[in-house]
XYZ file of C-alpha atoms in Angstrom:
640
model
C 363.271 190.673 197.743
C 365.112 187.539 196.777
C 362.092 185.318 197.077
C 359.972 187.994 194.764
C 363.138 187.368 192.483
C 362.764 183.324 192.242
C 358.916 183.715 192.379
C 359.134 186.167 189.176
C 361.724 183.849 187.472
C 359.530 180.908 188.091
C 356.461 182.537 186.587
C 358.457 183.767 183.341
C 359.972 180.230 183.112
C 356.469 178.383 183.586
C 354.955 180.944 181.209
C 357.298 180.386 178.693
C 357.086 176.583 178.997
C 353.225 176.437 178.819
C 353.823 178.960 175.614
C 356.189 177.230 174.173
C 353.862 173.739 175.432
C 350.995 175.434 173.219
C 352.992 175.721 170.027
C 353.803 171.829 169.618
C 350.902 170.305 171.158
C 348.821 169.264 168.095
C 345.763 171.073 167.001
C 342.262 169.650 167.012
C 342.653 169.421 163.188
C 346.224 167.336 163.584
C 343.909 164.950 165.983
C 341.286 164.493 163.088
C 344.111 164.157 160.489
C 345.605 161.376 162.606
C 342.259 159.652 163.597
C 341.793 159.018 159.686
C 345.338 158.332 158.878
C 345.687 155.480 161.492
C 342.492 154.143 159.932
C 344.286 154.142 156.594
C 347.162 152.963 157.775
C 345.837 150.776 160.979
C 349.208 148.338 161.079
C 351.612 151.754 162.123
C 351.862 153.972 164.543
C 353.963 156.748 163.196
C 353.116 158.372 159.642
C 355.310 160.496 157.054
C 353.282 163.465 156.366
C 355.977 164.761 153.617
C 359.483 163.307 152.704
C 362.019 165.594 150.325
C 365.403 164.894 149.430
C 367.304 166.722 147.530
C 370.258 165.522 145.573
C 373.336 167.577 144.687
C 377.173 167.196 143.204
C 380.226 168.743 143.799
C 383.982 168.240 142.356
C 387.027 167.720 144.372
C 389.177 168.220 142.043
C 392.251 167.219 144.374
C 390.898 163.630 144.510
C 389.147 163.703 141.173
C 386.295 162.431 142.658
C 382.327 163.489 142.952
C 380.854 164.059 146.117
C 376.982 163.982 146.772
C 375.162 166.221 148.979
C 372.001 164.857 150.545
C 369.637 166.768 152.592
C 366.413 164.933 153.553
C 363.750 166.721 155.668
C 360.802 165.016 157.111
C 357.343 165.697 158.767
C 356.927 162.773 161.320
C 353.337 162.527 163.119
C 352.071 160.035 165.690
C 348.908 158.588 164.424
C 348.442 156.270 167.613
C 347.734 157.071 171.068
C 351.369 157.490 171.628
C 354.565 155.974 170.073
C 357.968 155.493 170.726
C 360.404 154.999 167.550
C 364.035 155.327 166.544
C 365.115 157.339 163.430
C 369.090 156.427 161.897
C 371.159 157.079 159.483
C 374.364 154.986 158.395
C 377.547 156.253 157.427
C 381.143 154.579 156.781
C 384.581 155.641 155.900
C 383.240 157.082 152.008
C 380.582 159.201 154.096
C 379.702 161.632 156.503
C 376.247 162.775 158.815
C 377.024 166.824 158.734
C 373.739 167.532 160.583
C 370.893 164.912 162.159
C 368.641 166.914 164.114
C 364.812 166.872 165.561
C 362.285 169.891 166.004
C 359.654 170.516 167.431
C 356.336 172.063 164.667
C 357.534 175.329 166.769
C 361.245 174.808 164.806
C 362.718 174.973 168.741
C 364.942 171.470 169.202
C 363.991 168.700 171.076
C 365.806 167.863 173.588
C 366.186 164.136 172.786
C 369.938 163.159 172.786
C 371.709 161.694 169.394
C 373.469 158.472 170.052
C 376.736 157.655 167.587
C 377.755 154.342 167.461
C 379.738 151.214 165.222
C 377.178 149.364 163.650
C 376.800 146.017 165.114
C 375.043 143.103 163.634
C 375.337 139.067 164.104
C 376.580 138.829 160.571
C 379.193 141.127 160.875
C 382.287 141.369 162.731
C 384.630 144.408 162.667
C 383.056 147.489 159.803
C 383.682 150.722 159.701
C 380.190 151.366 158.939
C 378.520 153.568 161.860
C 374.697 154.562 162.984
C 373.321 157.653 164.289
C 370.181 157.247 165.652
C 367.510 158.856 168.054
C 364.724 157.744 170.037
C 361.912 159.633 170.082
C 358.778 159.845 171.926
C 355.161 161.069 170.793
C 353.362 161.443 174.121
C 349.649 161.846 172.214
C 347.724 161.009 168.715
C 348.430 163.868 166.720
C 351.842 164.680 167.640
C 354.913 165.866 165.083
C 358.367 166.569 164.534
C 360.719 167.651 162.124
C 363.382 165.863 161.421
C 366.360 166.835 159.300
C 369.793 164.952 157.955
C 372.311 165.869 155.770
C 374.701 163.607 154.388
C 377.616 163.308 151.848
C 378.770 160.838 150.167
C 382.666 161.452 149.281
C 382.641 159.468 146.437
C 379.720 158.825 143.937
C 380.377 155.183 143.859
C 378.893 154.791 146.518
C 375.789 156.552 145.971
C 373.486 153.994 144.516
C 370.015 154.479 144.864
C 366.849 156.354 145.810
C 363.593 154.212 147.487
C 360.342 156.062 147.466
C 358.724 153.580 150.255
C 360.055 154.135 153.863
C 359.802 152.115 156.988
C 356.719 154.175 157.602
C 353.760 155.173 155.431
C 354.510 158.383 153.392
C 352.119 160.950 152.324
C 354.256 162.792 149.900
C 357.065 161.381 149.070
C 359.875 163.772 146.718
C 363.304 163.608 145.295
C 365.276 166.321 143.577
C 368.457 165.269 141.863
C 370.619 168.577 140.077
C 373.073 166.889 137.722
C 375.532 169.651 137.010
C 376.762 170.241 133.299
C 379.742 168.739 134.189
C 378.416 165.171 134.849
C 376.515 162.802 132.916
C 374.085 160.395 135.295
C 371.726 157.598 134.196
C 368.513 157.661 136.319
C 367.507 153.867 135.654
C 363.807 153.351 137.145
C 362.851 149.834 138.491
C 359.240 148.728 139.528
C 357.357 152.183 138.365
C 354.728 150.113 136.813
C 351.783 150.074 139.084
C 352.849 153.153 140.829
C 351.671 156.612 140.384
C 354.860 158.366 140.328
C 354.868 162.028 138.487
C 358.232 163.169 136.817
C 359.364 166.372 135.466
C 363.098 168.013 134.414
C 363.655 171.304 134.335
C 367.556 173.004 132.996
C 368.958 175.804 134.825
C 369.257 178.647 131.890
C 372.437 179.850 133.813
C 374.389 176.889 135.171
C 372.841 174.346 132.824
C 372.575 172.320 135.311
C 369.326 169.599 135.110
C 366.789 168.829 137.738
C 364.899 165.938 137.993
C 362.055 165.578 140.451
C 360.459 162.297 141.557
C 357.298 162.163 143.747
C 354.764 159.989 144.702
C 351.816 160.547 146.871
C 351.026 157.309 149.814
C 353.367 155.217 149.747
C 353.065 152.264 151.675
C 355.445 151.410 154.290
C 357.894 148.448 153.821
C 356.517 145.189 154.461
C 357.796 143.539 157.759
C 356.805 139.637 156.387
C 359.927 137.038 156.216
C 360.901 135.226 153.556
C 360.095 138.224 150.957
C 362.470 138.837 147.860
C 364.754 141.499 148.173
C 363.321 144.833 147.858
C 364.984 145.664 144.567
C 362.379 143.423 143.488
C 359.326 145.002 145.142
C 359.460 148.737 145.408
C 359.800 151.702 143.035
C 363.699 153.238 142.884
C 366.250 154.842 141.036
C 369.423 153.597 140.818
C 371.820 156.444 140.228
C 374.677 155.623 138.125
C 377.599 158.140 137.633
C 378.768 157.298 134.564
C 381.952 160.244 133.924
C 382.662 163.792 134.620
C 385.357 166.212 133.552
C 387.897 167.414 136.100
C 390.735 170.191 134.855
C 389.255 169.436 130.960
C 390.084 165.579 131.165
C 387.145 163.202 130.958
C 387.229 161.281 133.927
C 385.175 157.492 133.169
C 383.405 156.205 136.505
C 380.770 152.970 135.692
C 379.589 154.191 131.580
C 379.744 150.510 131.385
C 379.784 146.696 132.877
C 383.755 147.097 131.299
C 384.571 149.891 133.775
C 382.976 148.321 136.991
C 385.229 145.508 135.737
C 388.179 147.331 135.449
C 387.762 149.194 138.990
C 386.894 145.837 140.504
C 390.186 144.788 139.005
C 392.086 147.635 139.669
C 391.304 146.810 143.546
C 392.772 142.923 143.213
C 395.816 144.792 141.575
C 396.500 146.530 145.011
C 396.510 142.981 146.792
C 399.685 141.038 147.605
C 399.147 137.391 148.388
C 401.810 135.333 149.606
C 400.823 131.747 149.200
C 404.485 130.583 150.997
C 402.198 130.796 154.212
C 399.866 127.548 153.112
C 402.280 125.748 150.959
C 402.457 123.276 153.489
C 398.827 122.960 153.864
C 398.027 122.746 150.041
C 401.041 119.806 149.972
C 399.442 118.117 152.895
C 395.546 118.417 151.334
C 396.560 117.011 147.907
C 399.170 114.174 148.894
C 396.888 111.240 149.348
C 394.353 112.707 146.557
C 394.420 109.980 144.084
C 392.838 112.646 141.392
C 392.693 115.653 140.287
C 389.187 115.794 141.674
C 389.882 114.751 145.096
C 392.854 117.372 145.028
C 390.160 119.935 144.270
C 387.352 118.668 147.237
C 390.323 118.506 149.859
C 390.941 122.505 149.770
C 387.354 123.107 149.230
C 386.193 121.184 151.991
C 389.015 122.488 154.278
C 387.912 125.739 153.356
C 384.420 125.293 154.683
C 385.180 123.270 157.302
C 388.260 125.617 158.508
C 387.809 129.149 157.683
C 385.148 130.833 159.514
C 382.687 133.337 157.604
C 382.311 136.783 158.950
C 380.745 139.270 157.278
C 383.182 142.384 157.534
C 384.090 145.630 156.105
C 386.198 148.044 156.088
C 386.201 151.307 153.668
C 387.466 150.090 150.575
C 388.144 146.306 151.933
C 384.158 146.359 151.276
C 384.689 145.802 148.102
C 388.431 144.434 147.789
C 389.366 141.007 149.119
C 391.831 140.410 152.662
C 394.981 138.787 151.128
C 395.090 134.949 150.955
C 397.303 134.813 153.849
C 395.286 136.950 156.727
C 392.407 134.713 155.978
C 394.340 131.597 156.072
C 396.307 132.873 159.084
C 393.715 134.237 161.135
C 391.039 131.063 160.117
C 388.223 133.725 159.772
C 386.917 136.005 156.993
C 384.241 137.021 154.780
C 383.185 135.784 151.334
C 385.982 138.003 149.374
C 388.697 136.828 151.717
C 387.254 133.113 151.622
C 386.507 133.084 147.775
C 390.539 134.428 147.079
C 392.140 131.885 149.473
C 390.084 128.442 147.362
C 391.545 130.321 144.160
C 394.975 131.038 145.632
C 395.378 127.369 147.091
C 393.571 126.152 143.979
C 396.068 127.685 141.464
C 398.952 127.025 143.939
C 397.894 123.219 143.079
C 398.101 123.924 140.047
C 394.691 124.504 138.924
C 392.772 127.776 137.042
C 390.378 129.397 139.379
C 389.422 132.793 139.631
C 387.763 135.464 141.683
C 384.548 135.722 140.655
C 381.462 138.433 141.465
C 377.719 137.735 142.145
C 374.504 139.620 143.488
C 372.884 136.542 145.148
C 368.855 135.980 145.085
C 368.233 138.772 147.254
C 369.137 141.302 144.455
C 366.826 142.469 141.472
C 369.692 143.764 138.617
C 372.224 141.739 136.510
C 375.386 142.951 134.634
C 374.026 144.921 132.398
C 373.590 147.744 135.143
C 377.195 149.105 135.712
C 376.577 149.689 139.519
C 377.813 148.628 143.051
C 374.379 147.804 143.621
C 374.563 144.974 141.357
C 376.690 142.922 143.355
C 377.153 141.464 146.741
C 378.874 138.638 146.955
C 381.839 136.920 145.869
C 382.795 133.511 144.926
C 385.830 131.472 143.005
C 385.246 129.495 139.397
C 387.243 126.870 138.988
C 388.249 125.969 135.069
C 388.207 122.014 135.290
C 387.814 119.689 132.211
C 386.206 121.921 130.485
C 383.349 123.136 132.648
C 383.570 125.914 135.094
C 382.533 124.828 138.660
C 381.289 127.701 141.284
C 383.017 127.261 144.476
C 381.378 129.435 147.398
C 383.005 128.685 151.056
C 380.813 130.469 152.948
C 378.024 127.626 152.200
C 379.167 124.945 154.671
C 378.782 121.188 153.649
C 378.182 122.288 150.367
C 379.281 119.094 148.088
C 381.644 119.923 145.159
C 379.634 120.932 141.887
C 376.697 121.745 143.935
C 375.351 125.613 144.526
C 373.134 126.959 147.042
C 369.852 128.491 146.060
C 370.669 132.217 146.780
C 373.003 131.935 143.908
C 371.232 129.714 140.976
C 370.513 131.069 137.872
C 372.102 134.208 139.140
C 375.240 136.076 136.612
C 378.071 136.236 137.621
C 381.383 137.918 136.626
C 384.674 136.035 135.902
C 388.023 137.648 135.982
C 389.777 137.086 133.259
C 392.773 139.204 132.631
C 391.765 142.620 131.342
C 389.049 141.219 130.076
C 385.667 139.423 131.976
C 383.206 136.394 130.934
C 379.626 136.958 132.399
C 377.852 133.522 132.837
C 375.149 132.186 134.908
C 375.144 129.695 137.647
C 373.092 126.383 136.573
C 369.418 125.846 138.345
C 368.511 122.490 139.783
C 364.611 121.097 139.977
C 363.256 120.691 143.402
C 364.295 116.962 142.786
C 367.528 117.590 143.617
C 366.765 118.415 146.649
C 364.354 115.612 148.075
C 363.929 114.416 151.295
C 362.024 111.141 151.761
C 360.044 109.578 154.934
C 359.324 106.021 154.917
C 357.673 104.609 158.029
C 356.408 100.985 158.312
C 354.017 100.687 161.772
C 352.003 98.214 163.324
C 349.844 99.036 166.028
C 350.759 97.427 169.162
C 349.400 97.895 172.755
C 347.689 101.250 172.105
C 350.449 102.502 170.242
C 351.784 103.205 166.853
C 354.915 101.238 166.633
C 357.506 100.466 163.891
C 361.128 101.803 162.174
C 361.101 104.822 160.130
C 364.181 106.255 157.680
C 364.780 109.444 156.030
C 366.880 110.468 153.011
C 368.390 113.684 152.366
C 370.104 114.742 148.965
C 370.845 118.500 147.789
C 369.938 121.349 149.972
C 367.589 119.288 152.177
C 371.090 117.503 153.351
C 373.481 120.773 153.455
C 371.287 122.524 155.529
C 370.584 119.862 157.933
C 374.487 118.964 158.087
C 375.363 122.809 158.819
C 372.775 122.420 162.092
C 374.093 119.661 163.351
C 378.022 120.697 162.559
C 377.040 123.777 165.085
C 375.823 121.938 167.685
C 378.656 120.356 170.694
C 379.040 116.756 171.097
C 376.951 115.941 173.473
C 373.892 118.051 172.237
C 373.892 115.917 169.016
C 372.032 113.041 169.834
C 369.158 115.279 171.996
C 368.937 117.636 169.327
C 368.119 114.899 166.665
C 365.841 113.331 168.752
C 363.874 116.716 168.956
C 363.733 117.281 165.186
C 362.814 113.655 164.306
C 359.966 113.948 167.003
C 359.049 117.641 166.201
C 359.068 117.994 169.986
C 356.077 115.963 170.385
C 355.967 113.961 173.943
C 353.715 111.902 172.447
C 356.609 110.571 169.916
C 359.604 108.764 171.125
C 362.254 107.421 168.832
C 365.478 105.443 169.838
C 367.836 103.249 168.078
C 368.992 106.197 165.700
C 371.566 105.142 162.777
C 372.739 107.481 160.482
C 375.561 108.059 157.501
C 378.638 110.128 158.004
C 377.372 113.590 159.034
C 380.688 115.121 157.842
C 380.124 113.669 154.023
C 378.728 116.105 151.747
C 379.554 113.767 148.977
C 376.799 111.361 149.361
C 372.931 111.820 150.768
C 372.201 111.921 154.234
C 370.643 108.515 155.912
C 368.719 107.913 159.229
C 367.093 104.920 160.303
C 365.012 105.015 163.726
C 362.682 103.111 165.461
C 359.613 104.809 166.883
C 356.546 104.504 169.195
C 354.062 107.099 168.802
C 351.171 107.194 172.023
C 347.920 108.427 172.284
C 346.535 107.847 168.231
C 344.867 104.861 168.600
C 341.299 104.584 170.559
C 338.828 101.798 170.946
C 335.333 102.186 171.236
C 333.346 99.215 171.178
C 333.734 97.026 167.697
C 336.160 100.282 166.260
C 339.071 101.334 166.589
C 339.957 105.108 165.814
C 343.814 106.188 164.533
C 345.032 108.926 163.933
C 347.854 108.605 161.199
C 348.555 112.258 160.440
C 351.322 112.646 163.417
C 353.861 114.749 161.442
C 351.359 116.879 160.132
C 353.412 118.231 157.109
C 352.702 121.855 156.597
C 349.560 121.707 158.526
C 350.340 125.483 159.963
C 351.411 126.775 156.852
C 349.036 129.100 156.385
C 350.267 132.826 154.885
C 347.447 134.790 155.989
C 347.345 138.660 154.965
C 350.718 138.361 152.772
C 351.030 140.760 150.551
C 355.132 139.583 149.142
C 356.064 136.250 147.454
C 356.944 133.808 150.098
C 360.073 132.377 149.065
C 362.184 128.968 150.536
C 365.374 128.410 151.706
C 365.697 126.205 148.536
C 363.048 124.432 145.989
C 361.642 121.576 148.254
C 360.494 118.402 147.425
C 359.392 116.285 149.968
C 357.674 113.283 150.022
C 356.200 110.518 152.474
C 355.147 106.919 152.266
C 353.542 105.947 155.888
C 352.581 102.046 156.258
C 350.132 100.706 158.443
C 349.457 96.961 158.971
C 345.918 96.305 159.257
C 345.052 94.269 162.932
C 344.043 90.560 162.161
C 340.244 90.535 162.303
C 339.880 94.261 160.797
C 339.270 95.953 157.960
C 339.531 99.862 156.769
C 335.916 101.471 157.184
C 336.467 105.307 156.933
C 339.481 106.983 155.247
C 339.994 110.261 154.988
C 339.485 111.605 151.127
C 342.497 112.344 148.829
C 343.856 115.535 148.579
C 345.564 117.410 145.319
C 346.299 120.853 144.287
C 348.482 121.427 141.117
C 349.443 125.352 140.565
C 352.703 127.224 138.864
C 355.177 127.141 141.867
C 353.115 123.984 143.642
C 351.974 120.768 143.398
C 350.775 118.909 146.883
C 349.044 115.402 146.801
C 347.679 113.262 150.116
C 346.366 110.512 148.874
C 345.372 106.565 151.061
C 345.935 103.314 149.079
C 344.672 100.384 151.079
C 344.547 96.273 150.607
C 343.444 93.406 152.738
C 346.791 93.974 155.149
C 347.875 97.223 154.966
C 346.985 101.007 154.467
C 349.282 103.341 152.521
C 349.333 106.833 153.479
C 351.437 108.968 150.593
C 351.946 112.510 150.822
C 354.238 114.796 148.636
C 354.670 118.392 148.782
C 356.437 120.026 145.570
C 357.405 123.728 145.752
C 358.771 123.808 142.166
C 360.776 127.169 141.943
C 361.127 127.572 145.939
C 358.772 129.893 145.932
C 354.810 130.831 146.370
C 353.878 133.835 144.503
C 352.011 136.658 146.271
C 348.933 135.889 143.720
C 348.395 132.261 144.823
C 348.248 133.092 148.028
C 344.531 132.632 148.146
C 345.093 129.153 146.343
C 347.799 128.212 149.236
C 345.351 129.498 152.013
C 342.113 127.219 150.960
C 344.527 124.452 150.448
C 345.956 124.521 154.053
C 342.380 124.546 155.376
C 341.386 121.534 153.554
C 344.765 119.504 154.629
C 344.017 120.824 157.871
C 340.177 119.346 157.513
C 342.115 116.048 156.366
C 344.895 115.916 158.989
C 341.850 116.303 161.647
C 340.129 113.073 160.353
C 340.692 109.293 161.854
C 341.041 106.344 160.125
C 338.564 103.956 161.329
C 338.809 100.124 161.404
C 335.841 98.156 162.523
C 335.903 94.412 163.385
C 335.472 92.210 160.822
């Protein structure tokens, strides 16, 4: 009787699973559907099918704040053979995950556990910011789940904006904001044009309250290429900017203007207390041998730099407000808020005006005349000095004094300045600024390329190149130069290396070297075959299939003069032919100069606003194949 009992249970439970197995497996139409979508989409492996979120406000009136409800529900399918993928969602002290959940098409839950953790990153240190996140597996093409999250946001601050593109393609993509009567909210659109995006608003006859629905049908996924401008810059969004609401019959004023992000900005460096008794000492000791006011100035910059480590961090409001003076100085580690307020607060305490000072660096789309969190990210200190206002920044190491890095040029930025706020912009500097030279005089000398080479770095070129070194230990330096100035070659060896002070940011950076390069000269007969083209400058530079602006580090301007003296009893027979390409954002010559003794290679490559524009691409591509075709041709010489 008992075994009758387990057999009986077993056959319900195994008919129930192969029921419940026939519900989600996908149908011969869902195979078809996902046969043409990975055709459309042949670069991904898991598809949106539909996307909604919709977007609602309440009022805690307690607080007097606005909270936003968001519930997004998807339709995931596997358009591969099978797939594997994470789905997250981020949260922090100003929000909460109130359900994150996975079904089956059958609406039964999958059993895949939900994993809650701190968010960890290399650029961050301690946050309160927090993932959920679940792995989930599609065993065959076809295959779909649905997958749910609701979130709110305690504070409408912090709500900033809606994407339509996803890290997968989207089918249908569709928002639904409800602005009660209550609140007014500016919808600001960014990068519609191009897009086929359908809009409607509808009023609720009984609460008044407005809808507004977004949607947009295939939307691409984002693109995974590096060096792409921030995505504020390259997909359609809505930035959603609470603007004021009424609470008990009072208006209450959130960001109706650049003036109030301003004020709440300032109304968070109001709650700081900064006790500059704890680096008196310090300031004395950085300024006593200064024999100027500007020296005074570089000393606590460049201790600042050189002393304070950045690390990204935050914690609830303390994302947006700065660590008091004295923690940063104390502990010798903190982010750019903490860094920026300790150069103004050892600055004034020598008795100079600086000021805390807010910026969205390069990677960011909007200026000040969006009131939004979204607008900035960063935060620096301006120093008032002789009449001109200098932009201090200490998380960019060996950054000289009156010099700013490329993420922040040409960028706004805001100024404190009592109850009031000056907006200016951070001067640009031509790729000149930042050139880096190679000189190289060779001889050719029992088989080999032989000779002394320098180098000369100014601008960015020099502060980048400074920071790598500055990170490396002692006795890794000299190895680690080696390896750059040879590009790992075997065939290269360099010795004898000389170079400037690589702790002075103040002046350009210098290194002389001899060198013997092996296995680029050949004799056949009454020629002699060289090969000149050993540092092959951009030779594998080719952007093949981008579809985003590539953009530098910095504008680059490089250039390179390489010498040969011509052997007694030859002369120059075959040179390669000159090479020159002069577009918007680029301007590349290679080009041979020869006399009776010796044969000039110069080469300079000019990437005028650090940048090469998704529409040249094409341009940059046939280029790189014809340097390519030019770097792969000798130089003959043929007995005289």
């Amino acid at each position: 009787m008992k075994l009758r009992t387990i057999f009986l249970t077993f056959l319900v439970l195994f008919g129930s699973q192969l029921f419940a197995q026939k519900n989600i497996d996908p149908t011969p139409e869902d195979i078809n559907d996902a046969k043409k979508l990975r055709e459309k989409f042949p670069k991904n492996d898991v598809a949106v099918l539909k996307s909604s979120e919709v977007i609602s406000f309440d009022l805690n009136k307690t607080e007097a704040k606005v909270i936003v409800h968001s519930e997004l529900n998807e339709q995931l399918m596997n358009i591969n053979h099978r797939a594997d993928i994470r789905k997250y969602e981020f949260y922090d002290s100003e929000s909460e995950v109130k359900t994150f959940s996975l079904k089956y098409r059958n609406d039964k839950s999958a059993a895949f556990p939900v994993k809650d953790e701190m968010y960890k990153d290399n650029d961050l240190f301690y946050n309160d910011a927090r993932v959920k996140y679940i792995t989930i597996d599609f065993p065959v093409q076809g295959y779909s789940y649905n997958y749910q999250v609701k979130k709110q946001y305690n504070d409408v601050k912090y709500f900033t904006s809606l994407y339509f593109n996803d890290e997968y393609p989207v089918l249908e993509k569709q928002f639904s904001i409800t602005v009660p009567d209550w609140l007014s909210v500016e919808l600001k659109e960014f990068n519609f044009e191009g897009n086929t995006i359908k809009k409607s608003k509808s009023i609720h006859p009984s609460s008044k309250a407005t809808t507004y629905t977004y949607s947009m049908e295939n939307v691409p996924a984002y693109f995974e290429e590096q060096n792409a401008p921030g995505r504020s810059y390259l997909y359609p969004h809505v930035l959603v900017i609470a603007k004021s609401f009424k609470n008990k019959d009072n208006d209450v004023t959130l960001f109706n203007s650049t003036a109030d992000l301003y004020k709440w900005y300032k109304s968070l460096i109001g709650q700081m207390k900064d006790d500059s008794s704890f680096f008196k000492e310090k300031v004395a000791e950085l300024t006593a041998t200064a024999k100027t006011d500007e020296e005074k100035i570089k000393n606590i910059y460049y201790w600042v730099q050189d002393n304070i480590r950045y690390i990204a961090f935050e914690d609830g409001i303390a994302g947006f407000k700065p660590d008091e003076s004295q923690n940063v100085f104390n502990k010798r580690y903190g982010d750019c808020k903490g860094m920026g307020n300790l150069i103004k607060q050892m600055l004034t305490l020598a008795g100079f005006d600086a000021r805390l000072t807010w910026i969205g660096t390069k990677h960011i789309a909007y200026d000040y005349t969006t009131p939004s969190l979204a607008v900035d990210n960063h935060m620096i200190c301006t120093l008032f000095f002789k009449g001109k206002k200098y932009f201090l920044d200490g998380t960019e190491k060996f950054n000289s004094f009156g010099e700013h890095a490329e993420r922040i040029q040409n960028k706004e930025v805001m100024i404190e300045n009592g109850d009031q706020f000056l907006i200016e912009k951070v001067p640009s500097v031509a790729s000149e600024f930042n050139k880096e030279i190679f000189k190289a005089n060779l001889k050719i000398t029992d088989g080999e390329l032989q000779g002394t080479c320098s180098r000369i770095f100014a601008g960015e070129s020099r502060t980048q190149l400074l920071y790598r070194i500055s990170t490396l230990k002692n006795n890794q330096k000299e190895e680690v130069l080696e390896r750059y100035l040879t590009e790992g070659d075997k065939n290269i060896k360099v010795q004898n290396i000389k170079n400037s002070d690589l702790k002075n940011r103040d002046q350009k950076l210098t290194m002389d070297y001899d060198i013997a390069v092996s296995n680029r000269v050949s004799d056949f007969d009454n020629d002699m075959y060289i090969d000149l083209e050993y540092m092959n400058e951009y030779k594998n530079f080719e952007l093949k299939d981008r579809k985003t602006d590539y953009e530098f580090d910095y504008k680059t301007n490089y250039e390179s003069n390489v010498s040969l003296a011509i052997p007694a009893g030859y002369k120059i027979t075959k040179l390669p032919e000159n090479l020159v390409i002069n577009e918007p954002n680029f301007a590349v010559s290679v080009q041979f100069v020869q006399s009776n003794s010796e044969l000039i290679c110069k080469k300079n490559f000019v990437f005028k606003n650090g940048v090469i524009k998704a529409n040249e691409m094409d341009k940059w591509n046939s280029f790189v194949k014809n340097l390519q075709a030019t770097y792969n041709q000798q130089i003959i010489l043929s007995k005289i």
